[in-house]
Short mmCIF file of N, CA, C and O in Angstrom, two decimals:
data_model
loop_
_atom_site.label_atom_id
_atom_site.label_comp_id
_atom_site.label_asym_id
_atom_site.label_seq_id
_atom_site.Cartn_x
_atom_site.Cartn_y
_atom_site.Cartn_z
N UNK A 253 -41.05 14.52 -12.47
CA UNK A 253 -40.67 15.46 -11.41
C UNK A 253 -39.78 14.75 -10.38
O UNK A 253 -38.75 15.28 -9.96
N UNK A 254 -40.18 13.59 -10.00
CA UNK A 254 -39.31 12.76 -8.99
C UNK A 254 -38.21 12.67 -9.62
O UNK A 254 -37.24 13.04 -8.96
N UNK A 255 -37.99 12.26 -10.81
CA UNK A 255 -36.62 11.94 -11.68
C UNK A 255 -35.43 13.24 -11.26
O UNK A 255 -34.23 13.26 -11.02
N UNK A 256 -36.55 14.26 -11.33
CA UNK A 256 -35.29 15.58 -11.53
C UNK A 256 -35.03 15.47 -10.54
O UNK A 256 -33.83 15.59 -10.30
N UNK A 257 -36.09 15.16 -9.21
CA UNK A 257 -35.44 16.12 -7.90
C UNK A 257 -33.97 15.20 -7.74
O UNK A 257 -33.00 15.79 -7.28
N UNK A 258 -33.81 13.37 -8.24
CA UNK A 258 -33.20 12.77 -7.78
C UNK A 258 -31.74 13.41 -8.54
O UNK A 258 -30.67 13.63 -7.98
N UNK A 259 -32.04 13.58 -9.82
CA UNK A 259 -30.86 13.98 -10.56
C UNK A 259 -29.88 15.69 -9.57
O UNK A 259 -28.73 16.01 -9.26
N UNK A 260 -31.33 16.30 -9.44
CA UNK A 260 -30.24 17.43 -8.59
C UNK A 260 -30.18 16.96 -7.05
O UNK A 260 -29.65 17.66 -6.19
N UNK A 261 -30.65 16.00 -6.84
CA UNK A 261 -29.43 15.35 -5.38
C UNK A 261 -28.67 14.84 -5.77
O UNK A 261 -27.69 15.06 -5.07
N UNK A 262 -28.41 14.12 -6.67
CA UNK A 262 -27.22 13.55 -6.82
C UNK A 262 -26.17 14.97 -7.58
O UNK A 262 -25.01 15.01 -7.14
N UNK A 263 -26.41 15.64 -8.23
CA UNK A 263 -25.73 16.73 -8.59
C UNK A 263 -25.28 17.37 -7.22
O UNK A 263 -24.13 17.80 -7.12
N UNK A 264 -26.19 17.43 -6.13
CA UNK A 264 -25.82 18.08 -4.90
C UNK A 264 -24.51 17.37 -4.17
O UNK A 264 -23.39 17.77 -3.88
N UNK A 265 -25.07 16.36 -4.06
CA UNK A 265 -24.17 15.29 -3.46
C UNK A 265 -22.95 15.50 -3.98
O UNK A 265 -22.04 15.63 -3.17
N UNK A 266 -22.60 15.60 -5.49
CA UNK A 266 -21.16 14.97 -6.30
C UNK A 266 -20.71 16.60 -6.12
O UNK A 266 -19.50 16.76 -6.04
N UNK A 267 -21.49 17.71 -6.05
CA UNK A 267 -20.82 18.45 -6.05
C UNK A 267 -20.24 19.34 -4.63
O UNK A 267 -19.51 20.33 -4.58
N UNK A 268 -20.90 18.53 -3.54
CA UNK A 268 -20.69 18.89 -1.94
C UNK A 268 -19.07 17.85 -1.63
O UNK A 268 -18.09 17.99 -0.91
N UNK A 269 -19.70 16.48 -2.97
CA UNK A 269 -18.18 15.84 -2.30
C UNK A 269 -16.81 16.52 -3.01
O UNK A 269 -15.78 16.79 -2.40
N UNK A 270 -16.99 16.70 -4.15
CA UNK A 270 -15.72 17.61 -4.65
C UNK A 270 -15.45 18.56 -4.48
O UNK A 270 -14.43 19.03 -4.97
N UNK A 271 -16.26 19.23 -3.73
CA UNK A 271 -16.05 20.70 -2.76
C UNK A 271 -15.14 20.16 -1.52
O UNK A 271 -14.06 20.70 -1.26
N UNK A 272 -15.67 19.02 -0.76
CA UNK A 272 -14.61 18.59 0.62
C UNK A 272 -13.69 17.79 -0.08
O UNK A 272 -13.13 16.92 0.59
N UNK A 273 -13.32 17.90 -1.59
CA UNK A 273 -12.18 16.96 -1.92
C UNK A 273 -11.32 16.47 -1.01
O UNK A 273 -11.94 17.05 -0.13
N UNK A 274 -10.47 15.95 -0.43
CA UNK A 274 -8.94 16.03 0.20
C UNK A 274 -8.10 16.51 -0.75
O UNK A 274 -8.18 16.59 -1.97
N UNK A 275 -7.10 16.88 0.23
CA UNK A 275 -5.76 16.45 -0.54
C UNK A 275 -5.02 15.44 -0.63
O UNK A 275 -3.79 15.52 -0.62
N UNK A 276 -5.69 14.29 -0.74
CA UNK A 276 -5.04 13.04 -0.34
C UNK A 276 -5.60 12.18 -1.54
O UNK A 276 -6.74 11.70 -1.59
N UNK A 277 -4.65 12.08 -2.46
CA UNK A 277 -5.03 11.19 -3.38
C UNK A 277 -5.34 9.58 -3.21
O UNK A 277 -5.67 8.70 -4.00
N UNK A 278 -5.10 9.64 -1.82
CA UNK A 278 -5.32 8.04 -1.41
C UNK A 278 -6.89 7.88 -0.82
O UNK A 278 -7.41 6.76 -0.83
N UNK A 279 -7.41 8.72 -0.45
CA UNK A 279 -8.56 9.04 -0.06
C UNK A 279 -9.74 9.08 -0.91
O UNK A 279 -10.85 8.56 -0.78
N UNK A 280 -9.29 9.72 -1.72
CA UNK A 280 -10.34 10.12 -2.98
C UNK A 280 -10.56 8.34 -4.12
O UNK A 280 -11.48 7.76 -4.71
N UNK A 281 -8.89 8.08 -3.83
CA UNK A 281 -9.03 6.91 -4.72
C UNK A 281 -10.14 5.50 -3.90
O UNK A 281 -10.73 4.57 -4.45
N UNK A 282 -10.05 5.85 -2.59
CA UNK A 282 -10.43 5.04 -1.53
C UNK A 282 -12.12 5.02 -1.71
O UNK A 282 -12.84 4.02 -1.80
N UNK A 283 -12.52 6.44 -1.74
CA UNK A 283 -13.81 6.76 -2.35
C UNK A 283 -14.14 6.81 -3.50
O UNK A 283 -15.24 7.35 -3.38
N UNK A 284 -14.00 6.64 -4.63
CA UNK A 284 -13.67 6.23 -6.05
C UNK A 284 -14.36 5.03 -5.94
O UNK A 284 -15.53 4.97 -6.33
N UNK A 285 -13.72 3.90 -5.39
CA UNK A 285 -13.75 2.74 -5.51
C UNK A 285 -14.69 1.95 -4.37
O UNK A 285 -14.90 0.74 -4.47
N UNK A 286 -15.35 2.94 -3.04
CA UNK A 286 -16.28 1.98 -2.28
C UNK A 286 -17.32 2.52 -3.25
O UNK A 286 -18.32 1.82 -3.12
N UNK A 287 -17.55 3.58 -4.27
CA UNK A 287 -19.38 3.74 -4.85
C UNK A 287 -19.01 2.01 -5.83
O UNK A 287 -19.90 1.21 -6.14
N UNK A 288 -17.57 1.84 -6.12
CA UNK A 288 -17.87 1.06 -7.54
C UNK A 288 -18.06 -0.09 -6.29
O UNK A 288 -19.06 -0.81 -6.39
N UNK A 289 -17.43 -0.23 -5.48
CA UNK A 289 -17.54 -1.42 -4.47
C UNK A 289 -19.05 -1.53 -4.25
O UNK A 289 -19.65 -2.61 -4.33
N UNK A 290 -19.57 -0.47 -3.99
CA UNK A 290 -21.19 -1.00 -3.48
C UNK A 290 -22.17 -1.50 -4.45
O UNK A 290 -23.09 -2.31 -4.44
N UNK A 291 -21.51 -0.55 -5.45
CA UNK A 291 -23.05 -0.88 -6.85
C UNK A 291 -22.58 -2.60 -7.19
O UNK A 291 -23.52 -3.36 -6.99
N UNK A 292 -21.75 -3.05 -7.49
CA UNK A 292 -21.26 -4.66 -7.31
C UNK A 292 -21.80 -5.37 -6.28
O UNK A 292 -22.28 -6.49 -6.44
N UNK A 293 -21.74 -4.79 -5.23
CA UNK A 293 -22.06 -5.73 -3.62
C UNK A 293 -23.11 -6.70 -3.89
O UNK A 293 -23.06 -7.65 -3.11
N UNK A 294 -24.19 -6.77 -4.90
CA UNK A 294 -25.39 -7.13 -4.56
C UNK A 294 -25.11 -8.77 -5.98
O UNK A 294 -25.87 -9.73 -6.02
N UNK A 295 -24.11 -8.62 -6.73
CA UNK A 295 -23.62 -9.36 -7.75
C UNK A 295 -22.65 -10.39 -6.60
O UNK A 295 -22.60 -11.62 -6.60
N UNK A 296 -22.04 -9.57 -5.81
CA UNK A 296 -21.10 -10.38 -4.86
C UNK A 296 -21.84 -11.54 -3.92
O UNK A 296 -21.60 -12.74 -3.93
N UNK A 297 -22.83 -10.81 -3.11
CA UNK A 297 -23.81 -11.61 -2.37
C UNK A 297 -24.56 -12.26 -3.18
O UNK A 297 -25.59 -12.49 -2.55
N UNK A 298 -24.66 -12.77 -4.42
CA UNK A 298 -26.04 -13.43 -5.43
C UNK A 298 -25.65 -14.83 -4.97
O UNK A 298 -26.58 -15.59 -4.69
N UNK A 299 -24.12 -15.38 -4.82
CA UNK A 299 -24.17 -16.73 -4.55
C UNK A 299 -23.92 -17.85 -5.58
O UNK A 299 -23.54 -19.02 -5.56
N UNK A 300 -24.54 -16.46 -7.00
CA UNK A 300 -23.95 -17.24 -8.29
C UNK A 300 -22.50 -16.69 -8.76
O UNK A 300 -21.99 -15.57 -8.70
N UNK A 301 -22.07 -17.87 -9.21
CA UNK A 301 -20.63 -17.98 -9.74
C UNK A 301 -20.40 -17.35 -10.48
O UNK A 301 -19.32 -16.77 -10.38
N UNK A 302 -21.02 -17.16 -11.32
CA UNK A 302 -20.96 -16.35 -12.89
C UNK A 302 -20.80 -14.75 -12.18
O UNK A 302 -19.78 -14.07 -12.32
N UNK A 303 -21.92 -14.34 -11.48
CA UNK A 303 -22.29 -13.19 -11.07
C UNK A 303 -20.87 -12.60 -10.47
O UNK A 303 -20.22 -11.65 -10.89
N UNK A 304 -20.56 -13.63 -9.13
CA UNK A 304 -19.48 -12.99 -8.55
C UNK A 304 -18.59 -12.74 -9.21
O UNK A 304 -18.08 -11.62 -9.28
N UNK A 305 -18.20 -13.78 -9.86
CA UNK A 305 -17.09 -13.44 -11.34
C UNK A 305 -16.95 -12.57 -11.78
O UNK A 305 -15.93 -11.88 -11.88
N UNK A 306 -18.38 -12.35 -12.27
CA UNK A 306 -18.28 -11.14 -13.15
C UNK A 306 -18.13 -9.18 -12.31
O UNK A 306 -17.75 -8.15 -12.86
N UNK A 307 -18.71 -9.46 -10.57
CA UNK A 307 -18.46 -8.44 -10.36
C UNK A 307 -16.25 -7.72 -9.71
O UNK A 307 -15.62 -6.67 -9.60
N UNK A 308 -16.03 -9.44 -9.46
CA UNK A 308 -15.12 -9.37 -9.14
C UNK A 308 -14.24 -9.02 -10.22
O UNK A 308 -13.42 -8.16 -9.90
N UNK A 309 -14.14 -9.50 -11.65
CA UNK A 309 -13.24 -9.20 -12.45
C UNK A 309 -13.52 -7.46 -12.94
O UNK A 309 -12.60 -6.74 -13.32
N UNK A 310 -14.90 -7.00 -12.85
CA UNK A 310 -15.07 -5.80 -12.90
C UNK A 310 -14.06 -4.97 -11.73
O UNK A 310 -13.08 -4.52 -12.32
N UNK A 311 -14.04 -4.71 -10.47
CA UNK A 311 -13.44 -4.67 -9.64
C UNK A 311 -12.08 -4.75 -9.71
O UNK A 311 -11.30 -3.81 -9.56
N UNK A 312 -11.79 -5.99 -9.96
CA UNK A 312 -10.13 -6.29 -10.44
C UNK A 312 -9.71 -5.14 -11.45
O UNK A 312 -8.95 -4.24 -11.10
N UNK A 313 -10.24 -5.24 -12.66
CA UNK A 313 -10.20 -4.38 -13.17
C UNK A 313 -9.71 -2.78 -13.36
O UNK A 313 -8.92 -2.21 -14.11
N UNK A 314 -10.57 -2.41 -12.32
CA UNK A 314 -10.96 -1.21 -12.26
C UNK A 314 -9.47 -0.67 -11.12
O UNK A 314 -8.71 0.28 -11.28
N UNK A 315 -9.51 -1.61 -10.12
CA UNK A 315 -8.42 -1.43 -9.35
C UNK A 315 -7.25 -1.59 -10.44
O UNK A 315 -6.18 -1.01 -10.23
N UNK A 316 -7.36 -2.12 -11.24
CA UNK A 316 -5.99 -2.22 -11.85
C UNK A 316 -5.51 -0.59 -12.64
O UNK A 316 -4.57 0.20 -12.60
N UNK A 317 -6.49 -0.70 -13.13
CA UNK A 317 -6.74 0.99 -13.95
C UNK A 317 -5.93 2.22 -13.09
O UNK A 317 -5.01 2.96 -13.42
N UNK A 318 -6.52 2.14 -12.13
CA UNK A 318 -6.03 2.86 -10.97
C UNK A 318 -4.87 3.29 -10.50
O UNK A 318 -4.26 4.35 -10.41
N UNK A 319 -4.65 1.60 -10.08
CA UNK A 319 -2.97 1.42 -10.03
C UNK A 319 -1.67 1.73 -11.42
O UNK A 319 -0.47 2.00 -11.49
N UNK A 320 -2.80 1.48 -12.35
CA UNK A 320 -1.72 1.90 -12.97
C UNK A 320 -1.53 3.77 -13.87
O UNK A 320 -0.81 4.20 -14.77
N UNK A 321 -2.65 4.40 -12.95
CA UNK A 321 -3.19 5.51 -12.77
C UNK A 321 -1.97 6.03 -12.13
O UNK A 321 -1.10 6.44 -12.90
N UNK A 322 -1.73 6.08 -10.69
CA UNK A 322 -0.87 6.49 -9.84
C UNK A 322 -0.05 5.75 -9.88
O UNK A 322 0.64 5.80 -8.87
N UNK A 323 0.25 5.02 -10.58
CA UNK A 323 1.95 4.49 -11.02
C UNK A 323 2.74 5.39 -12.15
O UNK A 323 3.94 5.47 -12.44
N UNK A 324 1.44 6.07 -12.71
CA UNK A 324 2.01 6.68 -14.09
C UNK A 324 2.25 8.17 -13.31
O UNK A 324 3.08 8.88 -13.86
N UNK A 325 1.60 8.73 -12.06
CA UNK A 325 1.42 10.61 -11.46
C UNK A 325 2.94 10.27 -10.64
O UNK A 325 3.92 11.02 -10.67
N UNK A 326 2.87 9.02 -9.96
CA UNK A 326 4.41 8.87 -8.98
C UNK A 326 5.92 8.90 -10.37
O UNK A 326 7.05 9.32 -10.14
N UNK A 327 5.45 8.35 -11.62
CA UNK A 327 6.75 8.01 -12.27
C UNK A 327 6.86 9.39 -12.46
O UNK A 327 8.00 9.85 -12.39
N UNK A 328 5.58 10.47 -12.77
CA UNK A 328 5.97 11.66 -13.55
C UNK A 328 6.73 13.16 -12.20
O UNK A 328 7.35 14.21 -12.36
N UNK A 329 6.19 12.38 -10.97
CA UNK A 329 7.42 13.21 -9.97
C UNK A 329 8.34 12.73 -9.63
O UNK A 329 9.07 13.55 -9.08
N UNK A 330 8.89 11.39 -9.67
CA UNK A 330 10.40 11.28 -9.28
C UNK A 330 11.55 11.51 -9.99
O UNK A 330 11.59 11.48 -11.22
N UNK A 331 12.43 11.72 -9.32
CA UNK A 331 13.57 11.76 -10.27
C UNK A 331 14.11 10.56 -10.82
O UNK A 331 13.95 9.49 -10.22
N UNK A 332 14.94 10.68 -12.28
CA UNK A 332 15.61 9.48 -12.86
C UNK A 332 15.88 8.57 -12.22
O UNK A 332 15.41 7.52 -12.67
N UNK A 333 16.72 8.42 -10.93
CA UNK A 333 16.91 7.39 -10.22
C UNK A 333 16.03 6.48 -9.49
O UNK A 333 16.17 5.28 -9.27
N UNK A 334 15.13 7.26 -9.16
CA UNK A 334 13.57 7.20 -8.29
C UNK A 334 12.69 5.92 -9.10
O UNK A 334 12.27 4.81 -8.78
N UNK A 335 12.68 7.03 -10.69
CA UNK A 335 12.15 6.25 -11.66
C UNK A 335 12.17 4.99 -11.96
O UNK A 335 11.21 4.23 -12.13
N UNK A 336 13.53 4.75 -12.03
CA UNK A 336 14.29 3.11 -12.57
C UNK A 336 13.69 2.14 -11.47
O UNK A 336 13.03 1.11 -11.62
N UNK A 337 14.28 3.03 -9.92
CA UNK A 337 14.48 1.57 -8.91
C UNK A 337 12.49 1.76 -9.04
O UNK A 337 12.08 0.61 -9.20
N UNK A 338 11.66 2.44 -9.03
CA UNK A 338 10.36 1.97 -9.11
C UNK A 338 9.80 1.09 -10.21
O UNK A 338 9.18 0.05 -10.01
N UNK A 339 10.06 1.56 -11.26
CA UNK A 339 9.94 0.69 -12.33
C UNK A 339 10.24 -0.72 -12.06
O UNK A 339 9.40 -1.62 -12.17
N UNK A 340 11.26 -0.88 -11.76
CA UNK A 340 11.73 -2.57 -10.85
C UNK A 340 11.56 -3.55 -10.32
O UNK A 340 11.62 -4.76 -10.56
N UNK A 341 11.08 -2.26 -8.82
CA UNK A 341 9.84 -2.82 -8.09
C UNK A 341 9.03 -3.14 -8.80
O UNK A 341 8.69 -4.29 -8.52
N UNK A 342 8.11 -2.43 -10.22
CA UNK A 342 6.90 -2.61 -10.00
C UNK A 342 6.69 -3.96 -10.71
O UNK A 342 5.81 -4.77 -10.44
N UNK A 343 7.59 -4.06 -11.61
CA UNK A 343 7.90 -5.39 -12.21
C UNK A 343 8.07 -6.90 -11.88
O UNK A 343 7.71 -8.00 -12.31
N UNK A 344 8.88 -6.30 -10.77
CA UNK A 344 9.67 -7.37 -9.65
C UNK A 344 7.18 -7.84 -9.19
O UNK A 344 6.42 -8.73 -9.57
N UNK A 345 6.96 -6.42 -8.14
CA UNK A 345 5.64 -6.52 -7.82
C UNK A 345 4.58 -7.68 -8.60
O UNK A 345 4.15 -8.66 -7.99
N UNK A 346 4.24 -7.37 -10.06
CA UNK A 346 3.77 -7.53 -10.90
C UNK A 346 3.95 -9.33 -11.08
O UNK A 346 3.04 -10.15 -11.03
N UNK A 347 5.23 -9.58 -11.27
CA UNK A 347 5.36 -11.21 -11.33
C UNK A 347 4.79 -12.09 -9.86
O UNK A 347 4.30 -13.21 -9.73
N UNK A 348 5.00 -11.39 -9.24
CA UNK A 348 4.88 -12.18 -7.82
C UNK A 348 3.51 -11.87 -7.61
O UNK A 348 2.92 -12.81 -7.07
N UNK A 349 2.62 -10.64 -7.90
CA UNK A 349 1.57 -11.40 -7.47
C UNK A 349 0.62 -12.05 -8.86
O UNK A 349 -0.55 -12.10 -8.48
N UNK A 350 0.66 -12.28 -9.55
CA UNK A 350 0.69 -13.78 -10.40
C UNK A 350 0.75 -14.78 -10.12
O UNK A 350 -0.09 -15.67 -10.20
N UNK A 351 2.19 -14.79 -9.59
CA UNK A 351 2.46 -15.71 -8.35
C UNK A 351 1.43 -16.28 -7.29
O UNK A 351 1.18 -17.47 -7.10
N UNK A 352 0.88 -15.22 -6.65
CA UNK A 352 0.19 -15.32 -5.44
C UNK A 352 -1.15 -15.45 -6.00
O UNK A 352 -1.87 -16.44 -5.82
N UNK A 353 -1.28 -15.05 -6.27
CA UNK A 353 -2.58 -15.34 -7.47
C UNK A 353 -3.15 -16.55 -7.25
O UNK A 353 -4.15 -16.83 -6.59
N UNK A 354 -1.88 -17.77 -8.33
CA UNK A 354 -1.79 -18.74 -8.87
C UNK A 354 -2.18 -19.95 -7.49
O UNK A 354 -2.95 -20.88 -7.26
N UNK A 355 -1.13 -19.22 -6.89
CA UNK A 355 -1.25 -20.40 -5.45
C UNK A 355 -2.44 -19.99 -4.56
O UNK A 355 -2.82 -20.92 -3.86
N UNK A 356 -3.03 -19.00 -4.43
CA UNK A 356 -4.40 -19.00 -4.22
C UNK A 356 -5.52 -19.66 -4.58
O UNK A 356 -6.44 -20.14 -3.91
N UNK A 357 -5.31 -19.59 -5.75
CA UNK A 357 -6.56 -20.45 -6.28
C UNK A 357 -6.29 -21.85 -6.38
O UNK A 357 -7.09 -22.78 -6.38
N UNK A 358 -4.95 -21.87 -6.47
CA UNK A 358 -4.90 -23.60 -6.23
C UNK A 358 -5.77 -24.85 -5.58
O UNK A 358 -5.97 -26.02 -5.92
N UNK A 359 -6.26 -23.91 -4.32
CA UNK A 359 -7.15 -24.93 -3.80
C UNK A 359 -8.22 -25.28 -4.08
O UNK A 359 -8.81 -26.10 -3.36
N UNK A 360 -8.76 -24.79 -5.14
CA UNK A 360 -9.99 -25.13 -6.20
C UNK A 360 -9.57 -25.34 -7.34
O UNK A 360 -10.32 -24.88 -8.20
N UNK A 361 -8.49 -25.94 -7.78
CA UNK A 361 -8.22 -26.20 -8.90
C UNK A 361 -9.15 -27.52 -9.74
O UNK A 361 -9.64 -28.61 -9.44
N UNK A 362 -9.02 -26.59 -10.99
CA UNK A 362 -10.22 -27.41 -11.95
C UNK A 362 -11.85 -27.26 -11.45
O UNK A 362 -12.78 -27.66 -12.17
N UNK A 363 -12.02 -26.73 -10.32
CA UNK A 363 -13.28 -26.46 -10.03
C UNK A 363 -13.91 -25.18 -10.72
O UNK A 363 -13.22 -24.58 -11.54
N UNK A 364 -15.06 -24.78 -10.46
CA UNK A 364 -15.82 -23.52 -10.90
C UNK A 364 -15.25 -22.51 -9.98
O UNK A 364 -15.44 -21.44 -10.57
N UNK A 365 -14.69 -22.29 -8.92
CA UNK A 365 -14.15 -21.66 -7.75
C UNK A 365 -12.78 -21.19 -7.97
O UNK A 365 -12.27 -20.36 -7.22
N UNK A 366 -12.22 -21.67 -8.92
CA UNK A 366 -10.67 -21.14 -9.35
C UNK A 366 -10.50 -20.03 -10.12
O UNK A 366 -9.44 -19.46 -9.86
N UNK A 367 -11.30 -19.38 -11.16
CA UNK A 367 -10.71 -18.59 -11.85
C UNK A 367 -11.61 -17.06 -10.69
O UNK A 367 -11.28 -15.88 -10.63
N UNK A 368 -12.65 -17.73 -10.03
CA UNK A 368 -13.11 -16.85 -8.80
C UNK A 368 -12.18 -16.28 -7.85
O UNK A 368 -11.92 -15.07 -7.81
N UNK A 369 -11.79 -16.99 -7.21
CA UNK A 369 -10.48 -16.70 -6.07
C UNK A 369 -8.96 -16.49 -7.07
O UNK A 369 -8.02 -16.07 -6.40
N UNK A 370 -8.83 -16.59 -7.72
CA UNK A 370 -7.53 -16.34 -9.06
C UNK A 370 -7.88 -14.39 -9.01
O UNK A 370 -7.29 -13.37 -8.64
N UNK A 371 -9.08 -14.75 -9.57
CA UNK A 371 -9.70 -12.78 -9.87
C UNK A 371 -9.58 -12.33 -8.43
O UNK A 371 -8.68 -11.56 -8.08
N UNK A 372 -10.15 -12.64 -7.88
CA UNK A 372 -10.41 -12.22 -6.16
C UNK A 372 -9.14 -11.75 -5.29
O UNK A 372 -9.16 -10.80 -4.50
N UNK A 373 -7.81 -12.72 -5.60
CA UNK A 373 -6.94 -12.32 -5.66
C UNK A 373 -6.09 -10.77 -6.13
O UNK A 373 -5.65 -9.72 -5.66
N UNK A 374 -6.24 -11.39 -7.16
CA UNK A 374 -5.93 -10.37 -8.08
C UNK A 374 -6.22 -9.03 -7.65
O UNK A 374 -5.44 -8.09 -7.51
N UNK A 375 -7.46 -9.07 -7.48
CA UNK A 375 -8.39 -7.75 -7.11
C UNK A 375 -8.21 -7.07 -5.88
O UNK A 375 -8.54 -5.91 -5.65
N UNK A 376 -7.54 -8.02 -4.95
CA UNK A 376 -6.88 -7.83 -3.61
C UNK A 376 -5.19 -6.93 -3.69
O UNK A 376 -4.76 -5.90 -3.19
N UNK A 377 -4.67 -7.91 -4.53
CA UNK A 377 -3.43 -7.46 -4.64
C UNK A 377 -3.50 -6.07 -5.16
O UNK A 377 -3.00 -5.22 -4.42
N UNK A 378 -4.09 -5.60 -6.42
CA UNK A 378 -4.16 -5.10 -7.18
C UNK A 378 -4.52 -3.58 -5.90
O UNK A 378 -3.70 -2.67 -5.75
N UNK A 379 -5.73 -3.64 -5.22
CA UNK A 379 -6.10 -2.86 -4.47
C UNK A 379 -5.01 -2.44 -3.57
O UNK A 379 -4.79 -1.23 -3.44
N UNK A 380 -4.17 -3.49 -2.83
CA UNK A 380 -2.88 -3.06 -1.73
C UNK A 380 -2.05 -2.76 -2.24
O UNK A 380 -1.03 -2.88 -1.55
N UNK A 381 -1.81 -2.18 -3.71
CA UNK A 381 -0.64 -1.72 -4.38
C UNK A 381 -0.87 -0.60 -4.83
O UNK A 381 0.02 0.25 -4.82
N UNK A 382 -2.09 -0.34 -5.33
CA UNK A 382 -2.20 1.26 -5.69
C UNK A 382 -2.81 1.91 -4.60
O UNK A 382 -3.28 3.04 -4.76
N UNK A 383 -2.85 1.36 -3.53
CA UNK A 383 -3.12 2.21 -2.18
C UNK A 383 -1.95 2.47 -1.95
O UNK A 383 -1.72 3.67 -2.14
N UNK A 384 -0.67 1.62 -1.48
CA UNK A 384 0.63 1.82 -1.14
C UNK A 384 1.02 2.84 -2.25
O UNK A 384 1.03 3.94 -1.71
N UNK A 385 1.32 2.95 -3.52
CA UNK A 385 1.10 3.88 -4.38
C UNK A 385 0.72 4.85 -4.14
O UNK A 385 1.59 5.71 -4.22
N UNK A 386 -0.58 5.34 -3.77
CA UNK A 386 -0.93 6.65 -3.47
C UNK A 386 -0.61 7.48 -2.54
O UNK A 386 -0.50 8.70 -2.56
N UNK A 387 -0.37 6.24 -1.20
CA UNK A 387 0.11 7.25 -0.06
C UNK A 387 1.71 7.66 -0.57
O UNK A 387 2.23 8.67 -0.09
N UNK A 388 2.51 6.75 -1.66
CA UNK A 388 3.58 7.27 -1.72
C UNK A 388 3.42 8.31 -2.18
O UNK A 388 3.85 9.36 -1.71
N UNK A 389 2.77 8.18 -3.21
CA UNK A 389 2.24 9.93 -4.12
C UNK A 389 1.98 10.98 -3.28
O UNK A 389 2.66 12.01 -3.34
N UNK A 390 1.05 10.84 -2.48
CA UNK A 390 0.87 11.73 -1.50
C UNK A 390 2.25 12.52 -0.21
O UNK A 390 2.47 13.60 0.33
N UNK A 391 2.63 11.66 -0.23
CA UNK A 391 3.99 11.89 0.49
C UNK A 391 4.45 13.09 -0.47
O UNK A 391 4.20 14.28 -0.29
N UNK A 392 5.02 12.64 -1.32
CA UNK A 392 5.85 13.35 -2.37
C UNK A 392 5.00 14.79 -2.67
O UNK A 392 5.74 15.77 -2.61
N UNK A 393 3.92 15.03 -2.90
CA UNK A 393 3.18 15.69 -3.44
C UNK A 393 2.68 17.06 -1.90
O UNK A 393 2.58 18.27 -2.12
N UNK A 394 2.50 16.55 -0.79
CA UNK A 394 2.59 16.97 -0.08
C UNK A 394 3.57 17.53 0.96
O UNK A 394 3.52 17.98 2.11
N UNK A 395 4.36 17.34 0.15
CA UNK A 395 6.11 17.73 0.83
C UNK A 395 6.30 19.40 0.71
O UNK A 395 6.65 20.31 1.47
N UNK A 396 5.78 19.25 -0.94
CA UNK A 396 5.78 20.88 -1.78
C UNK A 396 5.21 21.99 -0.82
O UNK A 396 5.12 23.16 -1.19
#
């Protein structure tokens, strides 16, 4: 009986939040990603290496998905020209933070702490690009 009541709160819940959807695809993506942010939190705070690793590359991940979620809704509204010079960017984007990545973690190099802050990175960048992304989407999308 406890099981159900929890299952129709959470049915309540998911379906009170997609009732106040926004229209803001940057929003939704924002909330998307603090439930995956929290259920991780407790892998983040463990202190073990492995753990954080593993919640951070989850994370990384997932932000990446994303980004390349609303990289694919922005290519399918711009026009041809729009298209190219983004594509460019995102390429141009893409090498450099590798880049930034790389020299991040540098300062633990060869340690257990490098491929941590490498992901961590990553997971950073990855996040400030398909946010910038979305509000562009949103721009565009909200113009109509």
């Amino acid at each position: 009986v406890n099981y159900m009541k929890k299952i129709l709160f959470t049915m309540m819940i998911l379906l009170g939040i997609s009732a106040f959807s926004s229209n803001s695809y940057e929003t939704d993506l924002v909330g998307r990603m603090k439930v995956l942010e929290e259920k991780v939190q407790t892998k983040l705070d463990s202190g073990v290496t492995a753990d954080m690793r593993e919640a951070t590359t989850e994370l990384s991940e997932t932000w990446e998905n994303e980004l390349n979620t609303v990289y694919s809704l922005l290519m399918e509204k711009l026009p041809k020209a729009e298209k190219v010079k983004l594509e460019n960017e995102q390429k141009k984007w893409l090498k450099n933070r590798n880049i930034k990545a790389k020299k991040n973690a540098k300062e633990a190099e060869g340690g257990t702490m490098e491929p941590l802050l490498f992901t961590s990175s990553i997971k950073d960048l990855n996040e400030a690009r398909a946010i910038e992304l979305a509000k562009r989407y949103d721009e565009i999308v909200n113009k109509k």
